[in-house]
Tab-separated table of C-alpha atoms in Angstrom:
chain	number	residue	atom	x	y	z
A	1	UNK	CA	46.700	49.262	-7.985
A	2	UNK	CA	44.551	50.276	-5.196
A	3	UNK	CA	43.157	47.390	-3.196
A	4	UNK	CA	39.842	47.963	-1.256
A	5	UNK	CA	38.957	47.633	1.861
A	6	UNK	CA	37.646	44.284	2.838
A	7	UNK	CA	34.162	44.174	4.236
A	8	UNK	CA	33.833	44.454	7.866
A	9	UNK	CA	29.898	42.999	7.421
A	10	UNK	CA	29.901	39.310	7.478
A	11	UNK	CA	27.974	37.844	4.427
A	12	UNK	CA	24.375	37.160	4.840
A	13	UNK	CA	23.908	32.985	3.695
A	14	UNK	CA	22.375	32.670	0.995
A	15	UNK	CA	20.874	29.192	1.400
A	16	UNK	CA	19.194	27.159	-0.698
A	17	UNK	CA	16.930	28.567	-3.617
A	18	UNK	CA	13.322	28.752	-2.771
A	19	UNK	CA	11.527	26.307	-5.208
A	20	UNK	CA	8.664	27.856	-7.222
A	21	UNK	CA	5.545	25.666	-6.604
A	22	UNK	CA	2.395	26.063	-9.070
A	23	UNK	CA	-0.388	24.245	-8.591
A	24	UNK	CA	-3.084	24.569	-12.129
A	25	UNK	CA	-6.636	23.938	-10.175
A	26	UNK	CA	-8.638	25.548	-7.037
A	27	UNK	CA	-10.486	22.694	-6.329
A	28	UNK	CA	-10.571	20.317	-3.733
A	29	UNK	CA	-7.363	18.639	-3.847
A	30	UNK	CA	-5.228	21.449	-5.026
A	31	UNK	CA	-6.461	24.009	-2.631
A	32	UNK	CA	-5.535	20.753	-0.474
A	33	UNK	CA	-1.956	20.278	-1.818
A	34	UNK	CA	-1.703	24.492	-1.171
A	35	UNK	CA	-2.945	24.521	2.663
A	36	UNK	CA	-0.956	21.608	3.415
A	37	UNK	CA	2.079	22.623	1.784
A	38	UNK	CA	1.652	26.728	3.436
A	39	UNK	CA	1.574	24.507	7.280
A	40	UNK	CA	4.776	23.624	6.302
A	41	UNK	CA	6.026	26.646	5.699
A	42	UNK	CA	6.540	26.177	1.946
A	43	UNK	CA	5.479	28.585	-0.535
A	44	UNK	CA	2.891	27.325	-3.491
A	45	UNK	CA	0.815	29.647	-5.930
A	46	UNK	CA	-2.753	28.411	-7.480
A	47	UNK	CA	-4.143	29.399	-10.646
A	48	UNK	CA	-7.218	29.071	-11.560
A	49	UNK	CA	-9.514	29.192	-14.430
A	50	UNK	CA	-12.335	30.961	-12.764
A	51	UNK	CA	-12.706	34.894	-12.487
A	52	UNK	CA	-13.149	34.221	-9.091
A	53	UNK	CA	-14.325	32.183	-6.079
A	54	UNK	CA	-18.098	32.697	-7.011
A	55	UNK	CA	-17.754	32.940	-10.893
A	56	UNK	CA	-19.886	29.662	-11.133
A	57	UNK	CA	-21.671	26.720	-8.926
A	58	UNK	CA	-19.193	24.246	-7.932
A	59	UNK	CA	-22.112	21.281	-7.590
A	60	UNK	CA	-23.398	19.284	-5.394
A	61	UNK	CA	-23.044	17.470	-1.571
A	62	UNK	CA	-20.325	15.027	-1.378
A	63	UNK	CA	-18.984	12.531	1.457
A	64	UNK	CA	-15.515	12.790	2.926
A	65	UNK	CA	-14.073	9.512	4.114
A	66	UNK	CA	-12.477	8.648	7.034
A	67	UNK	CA	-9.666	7.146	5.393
A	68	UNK	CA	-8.919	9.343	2.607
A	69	UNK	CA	-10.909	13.033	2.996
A	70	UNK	CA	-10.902	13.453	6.011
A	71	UNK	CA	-7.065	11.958	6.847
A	72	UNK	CA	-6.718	15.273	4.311
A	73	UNK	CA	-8.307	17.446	6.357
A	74	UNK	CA	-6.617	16.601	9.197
A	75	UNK	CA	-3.308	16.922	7.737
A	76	UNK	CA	-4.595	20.400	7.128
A	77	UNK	CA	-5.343	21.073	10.479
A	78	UNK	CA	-9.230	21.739	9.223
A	79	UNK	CA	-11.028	18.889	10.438
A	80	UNK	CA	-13.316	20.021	13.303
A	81	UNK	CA	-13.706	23.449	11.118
A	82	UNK	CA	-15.308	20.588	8.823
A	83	UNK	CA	-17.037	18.841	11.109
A	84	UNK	CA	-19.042	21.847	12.093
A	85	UNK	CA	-19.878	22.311	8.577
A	86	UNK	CA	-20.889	18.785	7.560
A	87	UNK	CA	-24.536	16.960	7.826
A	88	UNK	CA	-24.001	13.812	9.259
A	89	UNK	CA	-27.808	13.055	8.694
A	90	UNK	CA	-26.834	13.424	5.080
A	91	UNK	CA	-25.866	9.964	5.132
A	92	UNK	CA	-28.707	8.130	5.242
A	93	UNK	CA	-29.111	7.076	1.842
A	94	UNK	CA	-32.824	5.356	0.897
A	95	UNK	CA	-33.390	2.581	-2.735
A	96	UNK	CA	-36.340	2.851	-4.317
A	97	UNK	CA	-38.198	0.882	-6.234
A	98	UNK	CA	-38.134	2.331	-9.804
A	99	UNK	CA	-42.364	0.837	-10.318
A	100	UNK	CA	-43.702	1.866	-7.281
A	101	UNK	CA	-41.545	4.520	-5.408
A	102	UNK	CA	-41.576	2.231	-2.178
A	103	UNK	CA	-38.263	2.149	-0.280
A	104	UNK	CA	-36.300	-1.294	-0.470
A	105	UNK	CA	-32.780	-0.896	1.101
A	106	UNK	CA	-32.774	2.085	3.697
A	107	UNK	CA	-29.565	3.201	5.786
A	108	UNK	CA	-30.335	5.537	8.780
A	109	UNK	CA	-27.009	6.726	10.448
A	110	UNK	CA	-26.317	6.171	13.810
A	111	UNK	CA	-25.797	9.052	15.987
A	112	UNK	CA	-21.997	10.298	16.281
A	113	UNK	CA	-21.613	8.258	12.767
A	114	UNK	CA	-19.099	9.992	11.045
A	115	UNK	CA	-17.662	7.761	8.556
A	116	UNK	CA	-18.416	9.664	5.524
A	117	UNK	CA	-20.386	12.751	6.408
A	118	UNK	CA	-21.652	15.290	3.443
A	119	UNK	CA	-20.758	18.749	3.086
A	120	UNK	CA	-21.592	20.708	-0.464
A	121	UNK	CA	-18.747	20.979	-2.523
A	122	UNK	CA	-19.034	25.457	-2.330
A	123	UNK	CA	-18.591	24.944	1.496
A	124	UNK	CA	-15.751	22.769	1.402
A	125	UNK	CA	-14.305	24.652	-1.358
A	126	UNK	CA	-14.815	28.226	0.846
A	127	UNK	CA	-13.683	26.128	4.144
A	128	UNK	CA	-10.205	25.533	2.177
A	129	UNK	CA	-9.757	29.060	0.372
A	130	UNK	CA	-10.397	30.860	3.969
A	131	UNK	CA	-7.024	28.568	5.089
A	132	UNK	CA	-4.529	29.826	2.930
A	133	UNK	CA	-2.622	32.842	3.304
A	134	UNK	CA	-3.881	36.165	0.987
A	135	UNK	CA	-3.141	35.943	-2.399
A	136	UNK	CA	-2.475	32.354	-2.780
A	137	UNK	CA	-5.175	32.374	-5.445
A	138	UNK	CA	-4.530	33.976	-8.698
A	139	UNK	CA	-8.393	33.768	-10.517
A	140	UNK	CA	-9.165	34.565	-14.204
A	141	UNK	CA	-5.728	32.377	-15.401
A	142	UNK	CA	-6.507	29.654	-17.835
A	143	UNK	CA	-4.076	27.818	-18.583
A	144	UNK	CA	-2.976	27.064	-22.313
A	145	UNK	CA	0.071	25.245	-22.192
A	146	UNK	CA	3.145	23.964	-20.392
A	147	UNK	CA	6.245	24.405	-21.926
A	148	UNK	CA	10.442	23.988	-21.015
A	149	UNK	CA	13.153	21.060	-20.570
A	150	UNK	CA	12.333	17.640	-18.786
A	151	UNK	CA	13.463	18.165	-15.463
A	152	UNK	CA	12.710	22.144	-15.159
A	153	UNK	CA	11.718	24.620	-15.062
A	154	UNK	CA	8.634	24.538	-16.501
A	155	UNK	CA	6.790	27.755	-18.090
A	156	UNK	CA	3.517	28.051	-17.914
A	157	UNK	CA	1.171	30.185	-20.779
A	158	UNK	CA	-2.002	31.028	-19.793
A	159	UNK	CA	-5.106	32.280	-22.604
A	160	UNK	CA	-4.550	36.077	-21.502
A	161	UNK	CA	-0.423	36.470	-22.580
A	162	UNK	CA	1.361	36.002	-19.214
A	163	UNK	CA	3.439	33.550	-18.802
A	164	UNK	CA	5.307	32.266	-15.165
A	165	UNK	CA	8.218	29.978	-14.706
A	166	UNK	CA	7.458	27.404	-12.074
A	167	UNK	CA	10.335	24.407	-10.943
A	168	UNK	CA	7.509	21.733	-10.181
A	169	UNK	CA	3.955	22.223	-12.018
A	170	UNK	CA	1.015	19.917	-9.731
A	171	UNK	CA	-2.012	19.219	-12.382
A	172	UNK	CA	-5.075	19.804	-10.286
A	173	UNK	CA	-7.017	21.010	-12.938
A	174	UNK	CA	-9.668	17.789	-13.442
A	175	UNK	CA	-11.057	16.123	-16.426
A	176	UNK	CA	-10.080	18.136	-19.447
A	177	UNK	CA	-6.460	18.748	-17.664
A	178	UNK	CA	-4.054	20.926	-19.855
A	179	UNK	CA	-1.129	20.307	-17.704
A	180	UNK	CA	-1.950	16.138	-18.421
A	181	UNK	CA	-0.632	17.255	-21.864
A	182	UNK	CA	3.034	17.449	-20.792
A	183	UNK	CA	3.036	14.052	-19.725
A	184	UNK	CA	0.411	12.045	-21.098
A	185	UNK	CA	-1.574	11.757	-24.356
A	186	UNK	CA	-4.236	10.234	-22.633
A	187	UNK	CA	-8.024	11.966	-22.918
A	188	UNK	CA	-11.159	11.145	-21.076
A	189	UNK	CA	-13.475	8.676	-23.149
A	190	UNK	CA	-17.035	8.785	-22.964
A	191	UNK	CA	-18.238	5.381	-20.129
A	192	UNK	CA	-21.998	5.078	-22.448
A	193	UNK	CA	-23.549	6.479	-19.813
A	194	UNK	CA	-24.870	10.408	-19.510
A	195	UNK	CA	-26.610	12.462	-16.630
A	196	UNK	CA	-28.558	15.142	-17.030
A	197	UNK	CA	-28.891	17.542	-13.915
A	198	UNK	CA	-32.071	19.146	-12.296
A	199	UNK	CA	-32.652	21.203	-9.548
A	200	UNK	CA	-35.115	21.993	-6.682
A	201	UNK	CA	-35.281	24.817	-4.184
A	202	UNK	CA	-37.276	25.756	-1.206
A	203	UNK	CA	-38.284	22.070	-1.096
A	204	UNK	CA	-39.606	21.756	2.650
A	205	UNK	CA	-41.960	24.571	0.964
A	206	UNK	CA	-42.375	24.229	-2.594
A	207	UNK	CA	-42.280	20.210	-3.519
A	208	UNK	CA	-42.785	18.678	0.386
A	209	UNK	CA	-43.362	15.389	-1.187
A	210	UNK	CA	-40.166	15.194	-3.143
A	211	UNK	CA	-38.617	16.227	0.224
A	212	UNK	CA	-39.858	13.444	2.008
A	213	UNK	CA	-39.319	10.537	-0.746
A	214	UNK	CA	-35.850	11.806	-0.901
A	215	UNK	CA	-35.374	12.480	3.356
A	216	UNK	CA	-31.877	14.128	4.762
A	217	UNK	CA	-29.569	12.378	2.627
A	218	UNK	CA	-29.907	10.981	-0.455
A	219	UNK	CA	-32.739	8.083	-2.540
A	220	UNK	CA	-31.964	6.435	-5.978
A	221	UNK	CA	-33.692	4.655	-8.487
A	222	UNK	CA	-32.959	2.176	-11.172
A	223	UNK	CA	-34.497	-0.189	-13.499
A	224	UNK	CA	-31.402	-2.029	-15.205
A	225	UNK	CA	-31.703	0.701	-18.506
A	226	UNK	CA	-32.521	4.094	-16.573
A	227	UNK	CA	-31.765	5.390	-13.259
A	228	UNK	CA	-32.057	8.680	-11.100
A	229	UNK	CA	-30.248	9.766	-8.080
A	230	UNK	CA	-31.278	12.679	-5.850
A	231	UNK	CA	-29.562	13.991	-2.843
A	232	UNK	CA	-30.551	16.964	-0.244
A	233	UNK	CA	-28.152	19.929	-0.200
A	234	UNK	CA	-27.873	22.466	2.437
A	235	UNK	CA	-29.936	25.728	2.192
A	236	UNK	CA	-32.943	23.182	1.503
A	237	UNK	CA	-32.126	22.284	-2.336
A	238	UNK	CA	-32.419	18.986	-3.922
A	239	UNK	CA	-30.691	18.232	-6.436
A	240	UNK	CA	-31.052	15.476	-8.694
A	241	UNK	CA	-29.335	13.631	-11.126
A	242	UNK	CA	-30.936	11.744	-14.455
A	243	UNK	CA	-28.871	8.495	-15.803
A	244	UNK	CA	-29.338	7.052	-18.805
A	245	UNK	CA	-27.703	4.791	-20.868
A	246	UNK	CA	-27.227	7.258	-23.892
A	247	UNK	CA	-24.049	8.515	-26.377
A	248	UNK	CA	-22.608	11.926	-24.985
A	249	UNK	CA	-24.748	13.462	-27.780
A	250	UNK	CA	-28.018	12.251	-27.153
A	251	UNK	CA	-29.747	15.167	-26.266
A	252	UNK	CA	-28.722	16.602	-30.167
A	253	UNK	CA	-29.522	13.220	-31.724
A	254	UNK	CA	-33.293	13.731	-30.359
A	255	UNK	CA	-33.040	16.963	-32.164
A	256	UNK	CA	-32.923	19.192	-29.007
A	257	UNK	CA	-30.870	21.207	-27.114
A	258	UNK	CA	-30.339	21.310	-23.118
A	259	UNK	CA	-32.411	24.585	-23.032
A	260	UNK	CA	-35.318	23.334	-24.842
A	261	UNK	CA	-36.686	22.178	-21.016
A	262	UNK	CA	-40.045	21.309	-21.745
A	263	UNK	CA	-39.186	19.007	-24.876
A	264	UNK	CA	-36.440	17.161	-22.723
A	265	UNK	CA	-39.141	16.595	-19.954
A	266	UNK	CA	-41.351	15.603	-22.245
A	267	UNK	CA	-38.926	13.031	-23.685
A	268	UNK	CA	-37.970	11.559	-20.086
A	269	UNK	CA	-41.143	11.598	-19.395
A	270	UNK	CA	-41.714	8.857	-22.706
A	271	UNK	CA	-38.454	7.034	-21.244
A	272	UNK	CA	-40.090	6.719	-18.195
A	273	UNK	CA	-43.083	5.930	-18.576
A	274	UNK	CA	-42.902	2.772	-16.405
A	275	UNK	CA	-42.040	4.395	-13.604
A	276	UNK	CA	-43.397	5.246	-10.434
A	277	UNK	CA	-45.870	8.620	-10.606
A	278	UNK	CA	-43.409	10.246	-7.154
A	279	UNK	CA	-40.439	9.487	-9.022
A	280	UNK	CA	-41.630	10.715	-12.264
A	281	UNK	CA	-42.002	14.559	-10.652
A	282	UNK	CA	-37.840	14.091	-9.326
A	283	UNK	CA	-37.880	13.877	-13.453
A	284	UNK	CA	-39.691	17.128	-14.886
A	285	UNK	CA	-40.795	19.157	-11.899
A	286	UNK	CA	-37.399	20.955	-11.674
A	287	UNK	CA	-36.995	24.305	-10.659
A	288	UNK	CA	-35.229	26.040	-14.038
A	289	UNK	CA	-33.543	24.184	-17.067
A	290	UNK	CA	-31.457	20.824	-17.225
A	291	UNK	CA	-27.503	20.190	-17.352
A	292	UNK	CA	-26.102	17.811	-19.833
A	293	UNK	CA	-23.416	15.825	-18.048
A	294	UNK	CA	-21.888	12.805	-20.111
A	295	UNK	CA	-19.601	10.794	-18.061
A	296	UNK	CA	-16.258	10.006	-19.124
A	297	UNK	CA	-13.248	8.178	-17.785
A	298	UNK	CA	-9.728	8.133	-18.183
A	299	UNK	CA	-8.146	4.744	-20.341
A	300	UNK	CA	-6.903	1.811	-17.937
A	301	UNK	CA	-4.022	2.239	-16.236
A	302	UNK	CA	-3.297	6.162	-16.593
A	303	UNK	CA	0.280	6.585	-16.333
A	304	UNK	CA	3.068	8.083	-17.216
A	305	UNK	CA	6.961	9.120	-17.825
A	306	UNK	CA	8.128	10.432	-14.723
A	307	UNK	CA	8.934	13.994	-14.665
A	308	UNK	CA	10.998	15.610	-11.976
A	309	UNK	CA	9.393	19.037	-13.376
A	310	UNK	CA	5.413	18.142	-13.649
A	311	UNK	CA	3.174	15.728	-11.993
A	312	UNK	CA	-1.010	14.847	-10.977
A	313	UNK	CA	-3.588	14.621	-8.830
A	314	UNK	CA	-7.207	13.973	-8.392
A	315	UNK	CA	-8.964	13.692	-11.697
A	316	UNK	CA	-6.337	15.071	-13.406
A	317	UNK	CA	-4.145	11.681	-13.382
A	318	UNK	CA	-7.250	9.252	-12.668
A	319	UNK	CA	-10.623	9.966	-13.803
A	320	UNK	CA	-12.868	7.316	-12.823
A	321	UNK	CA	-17.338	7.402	-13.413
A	322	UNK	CA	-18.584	8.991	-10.558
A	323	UNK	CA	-19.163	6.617	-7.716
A	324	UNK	CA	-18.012	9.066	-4.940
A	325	UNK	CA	-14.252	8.434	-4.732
A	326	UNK	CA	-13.445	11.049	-6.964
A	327	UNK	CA	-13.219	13.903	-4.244
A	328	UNK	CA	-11.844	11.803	-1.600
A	329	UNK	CA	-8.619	10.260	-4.178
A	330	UNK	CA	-7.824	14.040	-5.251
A	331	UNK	CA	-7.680	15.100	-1.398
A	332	UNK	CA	-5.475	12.080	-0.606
A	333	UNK	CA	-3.228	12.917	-3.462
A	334	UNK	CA	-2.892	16.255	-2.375
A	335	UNK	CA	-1.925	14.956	0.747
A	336	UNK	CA	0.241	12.727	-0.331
A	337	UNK	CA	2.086	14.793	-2.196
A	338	UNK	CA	2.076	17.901	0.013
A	339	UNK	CA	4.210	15.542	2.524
A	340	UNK	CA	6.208	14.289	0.130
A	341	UNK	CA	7.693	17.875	-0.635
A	342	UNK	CA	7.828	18.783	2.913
A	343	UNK	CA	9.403	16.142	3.355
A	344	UNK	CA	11.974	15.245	0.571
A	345	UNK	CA	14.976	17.299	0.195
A	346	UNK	CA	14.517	17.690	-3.325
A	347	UNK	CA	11.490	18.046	-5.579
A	348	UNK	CA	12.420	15.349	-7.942
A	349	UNK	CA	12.389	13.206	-5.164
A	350	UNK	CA	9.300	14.091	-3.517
A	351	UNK	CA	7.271	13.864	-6.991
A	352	UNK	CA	8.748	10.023	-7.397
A	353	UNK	CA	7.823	9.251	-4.420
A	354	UNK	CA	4.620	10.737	-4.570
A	355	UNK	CA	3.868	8.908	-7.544
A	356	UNK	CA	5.454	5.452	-6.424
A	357	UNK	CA	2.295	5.429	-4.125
A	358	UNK	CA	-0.345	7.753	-6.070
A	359	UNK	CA	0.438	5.943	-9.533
A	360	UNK	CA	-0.571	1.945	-8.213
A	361	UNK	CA	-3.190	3.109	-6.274
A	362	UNK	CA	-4.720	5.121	-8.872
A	363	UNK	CA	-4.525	2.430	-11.474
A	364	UNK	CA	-5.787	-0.402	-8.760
A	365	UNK	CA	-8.803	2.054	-8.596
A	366	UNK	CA	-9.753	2.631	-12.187
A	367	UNK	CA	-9.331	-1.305	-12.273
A	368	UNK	CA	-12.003	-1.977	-9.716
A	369	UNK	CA	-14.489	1.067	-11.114
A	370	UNK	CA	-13.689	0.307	-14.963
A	371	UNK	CA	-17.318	-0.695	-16.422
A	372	UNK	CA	-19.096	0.670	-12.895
A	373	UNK	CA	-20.835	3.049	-14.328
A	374	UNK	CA	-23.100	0.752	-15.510
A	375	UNK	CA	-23.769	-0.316	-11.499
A	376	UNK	CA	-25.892	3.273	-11.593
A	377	UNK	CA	-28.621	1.348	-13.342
A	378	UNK	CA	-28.770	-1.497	-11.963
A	379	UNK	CA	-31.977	-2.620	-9.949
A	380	UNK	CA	-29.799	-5.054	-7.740
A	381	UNK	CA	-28.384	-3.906	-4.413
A	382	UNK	CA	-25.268	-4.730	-4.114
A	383	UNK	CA	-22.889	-6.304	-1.222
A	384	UNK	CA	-20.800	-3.082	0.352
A	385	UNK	CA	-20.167	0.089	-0.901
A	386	UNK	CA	-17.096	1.045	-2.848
A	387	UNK	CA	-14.487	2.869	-0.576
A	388	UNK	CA	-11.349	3.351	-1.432
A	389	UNK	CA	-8.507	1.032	0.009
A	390	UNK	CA	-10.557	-0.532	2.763
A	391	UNK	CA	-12.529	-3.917	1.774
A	392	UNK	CA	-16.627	-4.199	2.230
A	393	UNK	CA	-17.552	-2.913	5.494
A	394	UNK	CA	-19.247	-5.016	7.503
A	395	UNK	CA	-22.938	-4.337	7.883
A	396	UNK	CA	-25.954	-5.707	9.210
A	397	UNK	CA	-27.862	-5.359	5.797
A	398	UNK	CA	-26.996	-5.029	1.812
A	399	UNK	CA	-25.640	-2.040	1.165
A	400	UNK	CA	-27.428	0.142	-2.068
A	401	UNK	CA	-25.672	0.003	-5.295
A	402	UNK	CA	-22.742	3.001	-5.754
A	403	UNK	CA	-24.118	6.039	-5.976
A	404	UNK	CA	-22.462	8.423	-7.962
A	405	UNK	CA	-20.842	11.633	-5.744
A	406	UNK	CA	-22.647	14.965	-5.588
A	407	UNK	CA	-21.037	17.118	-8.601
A	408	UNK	CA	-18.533	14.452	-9.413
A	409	UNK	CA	-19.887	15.054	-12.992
A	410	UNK	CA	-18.758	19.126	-12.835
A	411	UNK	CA	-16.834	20.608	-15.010
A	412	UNK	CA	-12.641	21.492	-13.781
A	413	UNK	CA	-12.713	24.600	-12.583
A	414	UNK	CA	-9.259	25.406	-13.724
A	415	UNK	CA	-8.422	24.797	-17.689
C-alpha cells in the first residue's frame, strides 16, 4: 500500500465555532443588544417584521434616562451622537387643570439638564440602524414560530417559508412576542384602561394655541375618570394621547369604528363635556383620524424556565402600562445582555446570568407599576416620578403624576 506524502502546510486552527446570534425585533433594545454586541466583535443577525426601516411610524418622543438609556447608549459608544439629536427643552412637562386649562404643577428644565432628555422614537431608531454594520437587518421576516431541543439550536420559521437555525434566539419583538411562546405561556392582559391617539402638524402655524398650552415638552390632564396627555415632537407635531377608563373594545361597543372620526369626536366630546374649552380642541381638532390603543400588561411576576437556547428583553419579558420605563428597561436589557455574551465564555452562561439580574428587576418593576395605569387619571400630583432603580428624586416641588412614554402604546415592530 502506497502511503502519501504528509503535508508540508501546517494546519490552519480551527478554533472555536462561531455562535449564531438572532435577535426577533428592530426596535430599541434589540437594535441595542445588536450594536453592542457588533463593538465587541461578535456577530448577531436581526429580523424584523417590517418591510423595511420606513414601512410604518414608530410613535412618539420618549425620555432616555441617565441610569438606564442612556448607560445603553454609552455602552454603544452613541451617546453624544444622541445628545445632538435630543431636545432637552422637551422636558419640561406642565399639569393642567382638567376644568379650567390653567397650569398647576409646572417643571422648566434647567439649562445643561440632561437627566432624561426626549428624542422621537424614528430618530433614535435611525440613530441605532446607521451603527450597525450593512446587512445586519433582515426586513419583511415575521416570525411564526420557534422550534428545536432545550438547550439548542433553535430554528426559527418565519410567515414567508424560510427557516434559519440560530444557537441563542434574544426575544426583542414587544408585546405580542412570538418568541415568548417558547418559554412562557404568559399573554398581555388588558390594565381597564385604553388610549386613543391624535395628531397635530404644523402647530406653531396651524393650532398656535394648542402649541402654547402644551409648550416644548409635554402638558396632561386628568379628572380621576378621564385624562389626556400631549407631548411636542420634533418637526413641530403634537401629538396627543386620549385615556379613558374603557374595555379594549369600547370604541365597537359605542357602535363605531376608529375611522368613523367625526362620531368618535363627537362622543369625547359628550365624555368631556366638563372640561376645559382649550383642552377640549387637544380632543377633536386633530389633524386626520384616531388610533385605538388599549393598554395591556404582562401577569405579575413574568418569568420563566431557563433556557440556555432562548431568552427576553424589553417588553417582550416585562410589559408594564406605559409610564415611560418601557424604552429605557428594553435598552438596559439589551445592555445587559450584550455584556453578558461578550463576556461569558459560553452562551448558556451569559443568558443565566443575564437573567439572574434582568428576571428580579423586571418582576420588582411590574410590582411597583401593577395597577399604575390608573395614576394616568388621577387629578392628584404625586410625590416623585417613577424611574427605574433610583428612589424619588429630590425636588424642590411635587412632581406631576406618571405620564405615560411617547409611543409606549405602539405596536412591536417585529412579530
Amino acid at each position: 500500500m502506497t502511503t502519501a506524502p504528509a503535508s508540508t502546510t501546517p494546519p490552519t486552527p480551527s478554533g472555536p465555532p462561531v455562535p449564531r446570534i438572532a435577535v426577533v425585533g428592530a426596535g430599541p433594545g434589540g437594535l441595542t443588544c445588536a450594536r453592542i454586541l457588533q463593538r465587541h466583535g461578535i456577530a448577531v443577525t436581526v429580523y424584523d417584521h417590517d418591510g423595511g426601516p420606513d414601512a410604518r411610524d414608530q410613535g412618539g418622543t420618549l425620555d432616555l434616562h441617565e441610569d438606564n438609556g442612556q448607560l445603553a447608549l454609552r455602552e454603544a459608544g452613541l451617546l453624544d451622537d444622541f445628545f445632538r439629536l435630543a431636545r432637552a427643552e422637551g422636558q419640561e412637562m406642565r399639569q393642567l387643570d382638567a376644568l379650567t386649562g390653567e397650569i398647576g404643577f409646572h417643571h422648566v428644565p434647567e439649562d445643561g439638564e440632561r437627566f432624561k432628555p426626549e428624542i422621537d422614537r424614528g430618530q433614535l431608531r435611525d440613530l441605532l440602524l446607521r451603527s450597525l454594520a450593512p446587512d445586519t437587518v433582515r426586513w419583511g421576516r415575521t416570525l411564526r414560530s420557534v422550534e428545536g431541543p432545550a438547550g439548542g439550536p433553535r430554528r426559527l420559521h418565519f410567515t414567508d417559508g424560510t427557516a434559519v437555525e440560530a444557537d441563542l434566539v434574544i426575544g426583542a419583538d414587544g408585546a405580542w412576542s412570538r418568541v415568548r411562546r417558547a418559554l412562557s405561556p404568559a399573554t398581555p392582559r388588558h390594565t381597564g384602561i385604553s388610549f386613543l391617539e391624535a395628531w397635530f402638524h404644523d402647530v406653531d402655524r396651524r393650532h398656535p394655541e394648542l402649541a402654547a398650552l402644551v409648550g416644548p415638552g409635554s402638558a396632561s390632564a386628568a379628572d380621576g375618570e378621564r385624562g389626556l396627555f400631549a407631548q411636542r415632537n420634533s418637526g413641530d407635531h403634537i401629538r396627543v394621547y386620549v385615556i379613558q377608563r374603557a374595555p379594549a373594545d369600547w370604541i365597537a361597543q359605542a357602535g363605531h369604528t376608529v375611522q368613523d372620526t367625526d362620531a368618535l369626536r363627537a362622543l369625547l366630546l359628550d365624555r368631556y363635556r366638563r372640561w376645559s374649552p382649550a383642552l377640549r380642541r387637544l380632543l377633536t381638532d386633530n389633524d386626520g383620524p384616531y388610533v385605538d390603543r388599549p393598554i395591556h400588561a404582562l401577569p405579575v411576576p413574568h418569568t420563566w424556565t431557563h433556557d440556555p437556547a432562548v431568552t427576553l428583553l424589553g417588553d417582550a419579558a416585562h410589559l408594564m402600562p406605559p409610564l415611560g420605563v418601557g424604552v429605557n428597561l428594553a435598552m438596559l436589557d439589551a445592555c445587559e445582555l450584550a455584556l453578558a455574551i461578550a463576556g461569558h465564555d459560553t452562551l448558556a452562561g451569559a443568558v443565566r446570568a443575564y437573567e439572574a439580574t434582568m428576571l428580579p428587576r423586571s418582576a420588582d418593576m411590574q410590582r411597583l407599576l401593577d395597577g399604575a395605569a390608573d395614576g394616568l387619571l388621577s387629578d392628584e400630583p404625586h410625590q416623585g416620578e417613577l424611574h427605574h432603580g433610583e428612589p424619588d428624586r429630590d425636588e424642590p416641588a411635587p412632581e406631576p403624576r406618571p405620564r405615560p412614554s411617547g409611543g409606549a402604546a405602539e405596536p412591536s415592530g417585529a412579530r
